[in-house]
Amino acid sequence: MTEPTPRALLMRRDVLTGIGTGLTGGALTLWAGATLLPKAAVHAPDLSPPHAEPVAPPPPPPLMNWPSLDALAGRMIERHVTPGLSLSVMKAGVMLYSAGFGNAQLAPKHAVDTNTGFRIASISKQFTAAAILLLREAGKLRLGDPLARFMPDFPRADVMTMRELLSHTSGLDDYLSGRHAEMLTTAQSHDYTQQGLLEAIKGADPLFRCPPGLKWVYSNTGFALLGIVVERLSGLPLAEFCRQRLFGPAGMTRTAIDPLTTGDPDICEGHRANRSLRDGFGQVWPVSASFAGGSGALRSTSADLCRWHSALMTGKILNTESLTEMLTPVRLKDGAFAIDRESTHSPGYGLGMRLGFLDGQPFFTHSGRINGFTGQLLSLPFEQLTVAALYNCDGANDGGFFPSHAALREEAVRLGRKA
């Protein structure tokens, strides 16, 4: 059963309850001297004779049996916290745990498995950031370039830079804000061209919150514009650039930017709690991927997201300079850190990535939330540990959703650190 889609949920700041206690801006000074990159992999010399037949890699080790994690996930399904979820844990490039629970759709029921695709909303931002950094590596742009170099007709494009767009310090407002509910409703059933998306962005009111570089203001608008920059500089649709330069090198086989109709039966339906309905949920529709663009277009699996962070940490996507840029907290024009004061566990922001500390160890993360879907992707680079959790529920109308997610994530991190 479905219900009318209410006022649209935003793809916005990290709403997930954090691990650990609140951090102060001063704690972020640790980032300046921290090296987040793991030691370079040491490869043994190739001693095989010339023209030898390639040797098949050994099969991956069996997944871990973690009953406590199964129980927490199963309880979320039994208590109707979410219709379905996908959870994966990877360490040093080895998948330790990957499982699906509950249902991807409710009528008729279709179970979640490890191939089930979820909209990942703002987790997508780090992919857009990586795409921009790859173009920087190719000499096509500099992070200090003004937006006007690529979009001369965009308002105030001459005063905001690529770095400011990537770090939410451009001063732009948010075209995916609930203030634009009518536009967001239209976007649920319409695919947009690049020009159509630009027109929608320019029509959002207000377009700006403050001058660039003065404070941290979460902005889907900035990342949507960055997605268009990727297309203009590469000559490829964002979906194709990501497939060739990001998904493929990371070994992500179940990740894509989809049109409205994909024909893939393994893609979830989105839901929101509605206790008046038989199953406890009503179906809701997120905005189309073409409207979310570089701010939140991707769908993926929890296993693929683990592969993505593993590829980042081992230099398969970006060079050391670019990855360091991504994972270094940005400062405002006055020299202060650009801090999200509403996020207690990851208040710092790099380029498309949130930054924080757990038990004194740095981590990087991003969550995503859009009508019908929620997720989080988190890595502790010193331990090469990644946890990804995806839900086909947006957590609205249920005060137990985020505490349940936090408990599941914390147990996954605990078990992963012990493995």
Coordinates of C-alpha atoms in Angstrom, one line a residue:
M1 CA 0.0 0.0 0.0
T2 CA 1.1 3.6 -0.5
E3 CA 0.4 6.9 1.0
P4 CA 0.5 10.4 -0.4
T5 CA 4.0 11.7 -0.4
P6 CA 4.2 14.5 2.3
R7 CA 6.5 17.4 2.3
A8 CA 9.8 16.2 0.9
L9 CA 12.7 15.1 3.2
L10 CA 15.9 16.8 2.5
M11 CA 19.2 15.3 1.5
R12 CA 21.1 17.3 4.1
R13 CA 23.4 17.3 7.1
D14 CA 24.4 14.1 8.9
V15 CA 21.4 13.3 10.9
L16 CA 22.6 10.0 12.2
T17 CA 23.4 9.8 16.0
G18 CA 27.1 9.7 16.4
I19 CA 29.6 7.3 17.9
G20 CA 31.3 8.8 20.9
T21 CA 30.8 12.1 22.6
G22 CA 30.7 15.6 21.3
L23 CA 33.9 17.1 19.8
T24 CA 35.0 20.7 20.0
G25 CA 36.4 22.7 17.1
G26 CA 39.8 22.6 18.9
A27 CA 39.9 18.8 18.6
L28 CA 40.0 19.2 14.9
T29 CA 43.5 20.6 15.1
L30 CA 44.6 17.0 15.3
W31 CA 43.7 16.6 11.7
A32 CA 46.3 19.0 10.6
G33 CA 49.1 16.7 11.6
A34 CA 47.3 13.4 11.1
T35 CA 48.1 11.1 8.2
L36 CA 44.9 9.3 7.3
L37 CA 46.5 7.2 4.5
P38 CA 47.5 3.7 5.4
K39 CA 51.1 2.6 4.6
A40 CA 51.6 2.0 0.9
A41 CA 51.1 -1.6 0.0
V42 CA 54.3 -3.5 -0.5
H43 CA 54.1 -5.7 -3.6
A44 CA 56.4 -8.7 -3.9
P45 CA 58.3 -8.8 -7.2
D46 CA 56.8 -10.8 -10.0
L47 CA 59.1 -13.8 -10.3
S48 CA 56.9 -15.8 -12.7
P49 CA 58.5 -16.8 -16.0
P50 CA 57.7 -14.7 -19.1
H51 CA 54.3 -15.5 -20.7
A52 CA 53.2 -17.7 -17.8
E53 CA 49.6 -18.5 -17.5
P54 CA 47.8 -16.1 -15.1
V55 CA 47.2 -17.5 -11.7
A56 CA 43.6 -17.2 -10.4
P57 CA 43.4 -15.3 -7.1
P58 CA 42.5 -17.4 -4.1
P59 CA 38.9 -17.5 -3.1
P60 CA 37.8 -14.9 -0.5
P61 CA 37.7 -16.2 3.1
P62 CA 34.2 -17.2 4.4
L63 CA 32.2 -14.4 6.0
M64 CA 32.2 -14.1 9.8
N65 CA 29.4 -15.5 11.9
W66 CA 28.3 -12.6 14.1
P67 CA 25.1 -13.5 15.9
S68 CA 24.9 -10.3 17.9
L69 CA 24.9 -8.3 14.7
D70 CA 22.3 -10.6 13.1
A71 CA 20.1 -10.2 16.2
L72 CA 20.2 -6.4 16.1
A73 CA 19.4 -6.2 12.4
G74 CA 16.7 -8.8 12.8
R75 CA 15.1 -6.9 15.7
M76 CA 14.9 -3.8 13.5
I77 CA 12.9 -5.7 11.0
E78 CA 10.7 -7.5 13.6
R79 CA 9.9 -4.2 15.3
H80 CA 9.0 -2.5 12.0
V81 CA 11.9 0.1 12.4
T82 CA 12.6 -0.4 8.7
P83 CA 11.2 -2.7 6.0
G84 CA 14.7 -3.8 5.0
L85 CA 18.4 -3.1 5.5
S86 CA 21.8 -4.1 4.1
L87 CA 24.9 -4.2 6.2
S88 CA 28.5 -4.9 5.3
V89 CA 31.9 -4.8 7.2
M90 CA 35.3 -4.8 5.4
K91 CA 38.8 -4.8 6.9
A92 CA 42.0 -4.5 5.0
G93 CA 40.2 -5.2 1.8
V94 CA 38.6 -8.4 3.0
M95 CA 34.8 -8.6 3.4
L96 CA 34.1 -9.8 6.9
Y97 CA 30.4 -9.6 6.9
S98 CA 27.7 -8.8 4.3
A99 CA 24.0 -9.5 4.7
G100 CA 20.5 -8.3 3.9
F101 CA 17.5 -8.4 6.1
G102 CA 13.8 -7.8 5.6
N103 CA 12.1 -6.7 2.3
A104 CA 13.1 -4.4 -0.5
Q105 CA 9.4 -4.1 -1.4
L106 CA 6.3 -5.0 0.6
A107 CA 3.6 -5.7 -2.0
P108 CA 4.5 -8.2 -3.3
K109 CA 7.2 -9.0 -0.8
H110 CA 10.7 -9.1 -2.3
A111 CA 13.6 -9.9 0.1
V112 CA 16.7 -7.8 0.5
D113 CA 19.9 -9.6 -0.3
T114 CA 23.5 -8.5 -0.9
N115 CA 22.7 -7.4 -4.5
T116 CA 19.8 -5.2 -3.5
G117 CA 20.4 -1.6 -4.5
F118 CA 19.4 1.4 -2.3
R119 CA 19.4 5.1 -3.0
I120 CA 22.4 6.4 -1.0
A121 CA 21.5 10.1 -1.2
S122 CA 24.3 12.3 0.2
I123 CA 26.8 9.5 0.5
S124 CA 27.0 10.3 -3.3
K125 CA 28.8 13.6 -2.5
Q126 CA 32.2 11.9 -2.0
F127 CA 31.9 10.4 -5.5
T128 CA 31.3 13.8 -7.0
A129 CA 34.3 15.1 -5.0
A130 CA 36.5 12.3 -6.3
A131 CA 35.4 13.0 -9.8
I132 CA 36.4 16.7 -9.5
L133 CA 39.8 15.7 -7.9
L134 CA 40.4 13.3 -10.8
L135 CA 39.8 16.2 -13.2
R136 CA 42.3 18.2 -11.2
E137 CA 44.8 15.4 -11.4
A138 CA 44.4 15.5 -15.2
G139 CA 45.1 19.3 -15.3
K140 CA 41.6 20.3 -16.3
L141 CA 40.9 22.5 -13.2
R142 CA 42.4 23.8 -10.0
L143 CA 40.6 23.8 -6.7
G144 CA 41.0 27.6 -6.5
D145 CA 39.3 28.1 -9.9
P146 CA 36.1 30.2 -9.7
L147 CA 32.9 28.6 -10.8
A148 CA 32.7 31.3 -13.5
R149 CA 35.5 29.4 -15.4
F150 CA 33.0 26.6 -16.1
M151 CA 29.6 28.4 -15.7
P152 CA 30.1 32.1 -16.5
D153 CA 26.3 32.7 -16.5
F154 CA 25.6 31.4 -13.0
P155 CA 24.9 34.2 -10.5
R156 CA 28.0 35.3 -8.5
A157 CA 30.0 32.5 -10.2
D158 CA 33.1 34.7 -10.1
V159 CA 33.4 34.8 -6.3
M160 CA 33.0 31.1 -5.4
T161 CA 35.7 28.5 -5.9
M162 CA 35.7 24.7 -6.6
R163 CA 37.1 24.2 -3.1
E164 CA 34.3 26.2 -1.5
L165 CA 31.7 24.2 -3.4
L166 CA 33.3 20.9 -2.4
S167 CA 33.4 21.9 1.3
H168 CA 30.0 23.6 1.8
T169 CA 31.6 27.0 2.3
S170 CA 30.4 28.7 -0.9
G171 CA 27.5 30.4 0.8
L172 CA 25.0 28.8 -1.5
D173 CA 21.6 27.8 -0.1
D174 CA 20.0 24.4 -0.8
Y175 CA 17.7 23.8 -3.8
L176 CA 16.6 20.4 -2.2
S177 CA 15.3 22.2 0.9
G178 CA 11.7 21.5 2.0
R179 CA 11.0 25.2 1.2
H180 CA 10.8 24.1 -2.4
A181 CA 8.3 21.3 -1.8
E182 CA 6.3 21.8 -5.0
M183 CA 9.5 21.6 -7.1
L184 CA 10.6 18.5 -5.2
T185 CA 7.3 16.8 -5.8
T186 CA 7.6 17.4 -9.6
A187 CA 11.1 16.0 -9.5
Q188 CA 9.9 12.7 -8.2
S189 CA 8.5 11.8 -11.6
H190 CA 10.6 13.7 -14.1
D191 CA 14.1 13.1 -15.6
Y192 CA 16.1 16.3 -16.0
T193 CA 18.6 17.4 -18.7
Q194 CA 21.7 19.3 -17.6
Q195 CA 20.0 22.6 -18.6
G196 CA 16.7 21.7 -16.9
L197 CA 18.6 21.0 -13.6
L198 CA 20.4 24.3 -13.9
E199 CA 17.2 26.2 -14.4
A200 CA 15.6 24.5 -11.4
I201 CA 18.7 25.4 -9.3
K202 CA 18.6 29.0 -10.4
G203 CA 14.9 29.2 -9.6
A204 CA 15.3 28.2 -6.0
D205 CA 14.8 31.1 -3.6
P206 CA 16.9 32.0 -1.7
L207 CA 19.9 31.0 -3.9
F208 CA 22.5 32.2 -1.4
R209 CA 22.8 32.3 2.4
C210 CA 26.0 34.3 2.8
P211 CA 29.2 35.3 1.0
P212 CA 31.7 32.6 0.2
G213 CA 34.1 31.5 2.8
L214 CA 32.4 33.0 5.8
K215 CA 30.8 29.9 7.4
W216 CA 29.9 26.3 6.8
V217 CA 26.4 26.0 5.1
Y218 CA 25.3 22.5 3.9
S219 CA 24.4 22.9 0.3
N220 CA 23.1 20.3 -2.2
T221 CA 23.1 23.1 -4.7
G222 CA 26.9 23.3 -4.6
F223 CA 27.3 19.6 -5.3
A224 CA 24.7 19.6 -8.1
L225 CA 26.7 22.3 -9.8
L226 CA 29.9 20.3 -9.3
G227 CA 28.2 17.3 -11.1
I228 CA 27.5 19.6 -14.1
V229 CA 31.2 20.8 -14.0
V230 CA 32.2 17.1 -14.3
E231 CA 30.0 16.6 -17.3
R232 CA 31.2 19.8 -19.1
L233 CA 34.9 19.1 -18.5
S234 CA 34.8 15.3 -19.3
G235 CA 32.3 15.4 -22.1
L236 CA 30.5 12.5 -20.5
P237 CA 27.3 12.2 -18.5
L238 CA 28.0 12.1 -14.8
A239 CA 26.7 8.5 -14.7
E240 CA 29.2 7.4 -17.4
F241 CA 32.1 9.2 -15.9
C242 CA 31.5 7.6 -12.6
R243 CA 31.1 4.2 -14.1
Q244 CA 34.4 4.4 -16.0
R245 CA 36.6 6.3 -13.5
L246 CA 35.1 5.4 -10.1
F247 CA 32.9 2.4 -10.0
G248 CA 34.9 0.2 -12.3
P249 CA 38.4 0.8 -10.7
A250 CA 36.8 0.2 -7.2
G251 CA 35.2 -3.1 -8.3
M252 CA 31.7 -1.8 -7.7
T253 CA 29.4 -4.0 -9.9
R254 CA 26.0 -3.0 -8.3
T255 CA 26.4 0.8 -8.3
A256 CA 24.9 3.3 -10.8
I257 CA 23.1 6.5 -11.5
D258 CA 19.8 5.5 -12.8
P259 CA 17.1 7.0 -15.0
L260 CA 13.6 6.9 -13.5
T261 CA 12.8 3.5 -15.0
T262 CA 15.7 1.0 -14.6
G263 CA 14.0 -2.3 -15.1
D264 CA 16.2 -3.7 -12.3
P265 CA 14.1 -5.9 -9.9
D266 CA 16.8 -5.7 -7.2
I267 CA 16.3 -2.0 -6.6
C268 CA 14.5 -1.1 -3.4
E269 CA 11.3 0.9 -3.0
G270 CA 11.5 3.7 -0.4
H271 CA 9.3 3.8 2.7
R272 CA 8.3 5.9 5.6
A273 CA 6.7 4.7 8.9
N274 CA 2.9 4.8 8.9
R275 CA 1.4 2.7 11.7
S276 CA -2.1 3.0 10.3
L277 CA -1.1 0.7 7.4
R278 CA -1.0 -3.1 7.7
D279 CA 2.8 -3.4 7.2
G280 CA 3.6 -0.3 9.2
F281 CA 5.0 1.6 6.3
G282 CA 3.9 3.6 3.3
Q283 CA 5.8 3.8 0.1
V284 CA 7.4 7.2 -0.7
W285 CA 9.3 8.4 -3.7
P286 CA 12.7 10.3 -3.7
V287 CA 13.5 12.9 -6.3
S288 CA 14.8 11.4 -9.6
A289 CA 18.6 10.8 -9.8
S290 CA 18.9 13.3 -12.6
F291 CA 17.5 16.0 -10.3
A292 CA 19.7 15.1 -7.4
G293 CA 22.7 15.0 -9.7
G294 CA 26.1 15.4 -8.1
S295 CA 24.5 15.9 -4.7
G296 CA 22.8 12.6 -4.3
A297 CA 22.1 10.5 -7.4
L298 CA 23.7 7.2 -6.7
R299 CA 22.2 3.8 -5.8
S300 CA 24.5 1.2 -4.4
T301 CA 24.8 -1.8 -2.1
S302 CA 26.5 -1.9 1.3
A303 CA 29.1 -4.3 -0.1
D304 CA 30.0 -2.0 -3.0
L305 CA 30.3 1.0 -0.6
C306 CA 32.8 -0.9 1.4
R307 CA 34.8 -1.7 -1.8
W308 CA 34.7 2.0 -2.6
H309 CA 36.3 3.1 0.7
S310 CA 38.9 0.3 0.4
A311 CA 39.8 1.5 -3.1
L312 CA 40.1 5.1 -1.8
M313 CA 42.4 4.0 1.1
T314 CA 44.7 1.9 -1.1
G315 CA 45.2 4.5 -3.9
K316 CA 43.1 2.8 -6.6
I317 CA 41.1 6.0 -7.2
L318 CA 43.0 9.1 -6.2
N319 CA 46.6 9.9 -5.8
T320 CA 48.0 10.7 -2.4
E321 CA 47.8 14.5 -2.8
S322 CA 44.1 14.3 -3.9
L323 CA 43.1 11.9 -1.1
T324 CA 44.9 14.1 1.4
E325 CA 42.9 17.1 0.1
M326 CA 39.7 15.1 0.5
L327 CA 40.4 14.2 4.1
T328 CA 41.8 17.5 5.4
P329 CA 39.4 19.8 7.3
V330 CA 38.7 23.0 5.4
R331 CA 39.2 26.4 7.0
L332 CA 37.2 29.5 6.5
K333 CA 38.6 32.8 5.3
D334 CA 39.3 33.9 8.9
G335 CA 41.4 30.7 9.4
A336 CA 38.9 28.9 11.6
F337 CA 37.8 25.4 10.8
A338 CA 34.6 25.1 8.8
I339 CA 32.6 23.2 11.4
D340 CA 29.1 21.8 11.3
R341 CA 28.1 22.6 14.9
E342 CA 25.0 20.4 14.6
S343 CA 27.0 17.3 14.1
T344 CA 28.6 16.2 17.3
H345 CA 30.5 13.2 16.2
S346 CA 31.9 14.4 12.8
P347 CA 31.9 18.2 12.9
G348 CA 34.8 18.7 10.5
Y349 CA 34.4 18.6 6.7
G350 CA 37.0 18.0 4.0
L351 CA 36.0 17.7 0.3
G352 CA 32.7 15.7 0.1
M353 CA 33.6 13.9 3.4
R354 CA 32.9 14.3 7.0
L355 CA 35.7 14.0 9.6
G356 CA 35.7 13.0 13.2
F357 CA 37.4 10.9 16.0
L358 CA 36.5 7.7 17.7
D359 CA 38.5 6.7 20.8
G360 CA 41.2 9.1 19.6
Q361 CA 41.3 7.5 16.2
P362 CA 40.3 9.6 13.1
F363 CA 37.5 8.4 10.9
F364 CA 35.8 9.7 7.8
T365 CA 32.2 9.2 7.0
H366 CA 29.1 10.5 5.2
S367 CA 25.4 9.7 5.8
G368 CA 22.6 10.1 3.4
R369 CA 18.9 10.7 3.7
I370 CA 16.2 11.2 1.1
N371 CA 12.5 10.3 0.9
G372 CA 12.3 6.6 1.6
F373 CA 16.0 5.9 2.2
T374 CA 18.8 6.4 4.8
G375 CA 22.4 5.2 5.0
Q376 CA 25.8 5.7 6.4
L377 CA 29.3 4.8 5.2
L378 CA 32.2 5.1 7.7
S379 CA 35.9 4.1 7.8
L380 CA 38.6 4.1 10.3
P381 CA 41.7 4.4 8.1
F382 CA 44.4 3.5 10.6
E383 CA 42.5 0.1 11.1
Q384 CA 41.5 -0.1 7.4
L385 CA 38.0 -0.8 8.7
T386 CA 34.8 0.2 6.8
V387 CA 31.1 -0.2 7.8
A388 CA 28.2 0.5 5.5
A389 CA 24.6 0.4 6.5
L390 CA 21.6 1.1 4.1
Y391 CA 17.9 1.2 4.8
N392 CA 14.8 1.5 2.6
C393 CA 13.2 3.8 5.2
D394 CA 13.9 7.4 5.9
G395 CA 13.4 7.3 9.6
A396 CA 10.6 9.8 9.7
N397 CA 7.7 9.3 12.1
D398 CA 9.7 6.8 14.2
G399 CA 11.8 8.0 17.2
G400 CA 13.4 4.6 17.5
F401 CA 15.0 4.5 14.0
F402 CA 18.2 6.5 14.6
P403 CA 19.0 4.9 18.0
S404 CA 18.5 1.5 16.4
H405 CA 20.8 2.4 13.6
A406 CA 23.4 3.7 16.1
A407 CA 23.4 0.5 18.0
L408 CA 23.8 -1.6 14.8
R409 CA 26.7 0.6 13.6
E410 CA 28.5 0.5 16.9
E411 CA 28.3 -3.3 17.2
A412 CA 29.5 -3.6 13.6
V413 CA 32.5 -1.3 14.4
R414 CA 33.2 -3.2 17.7
L415 CA 33.2 -6.6 16.0
G416 CA 35.2 -5.3 13.0
R417 CA 37.9 -3.9 15.3
K418 CA 38.3 -7.2 17.1
A419 CA 38.5 -9.3 13.9

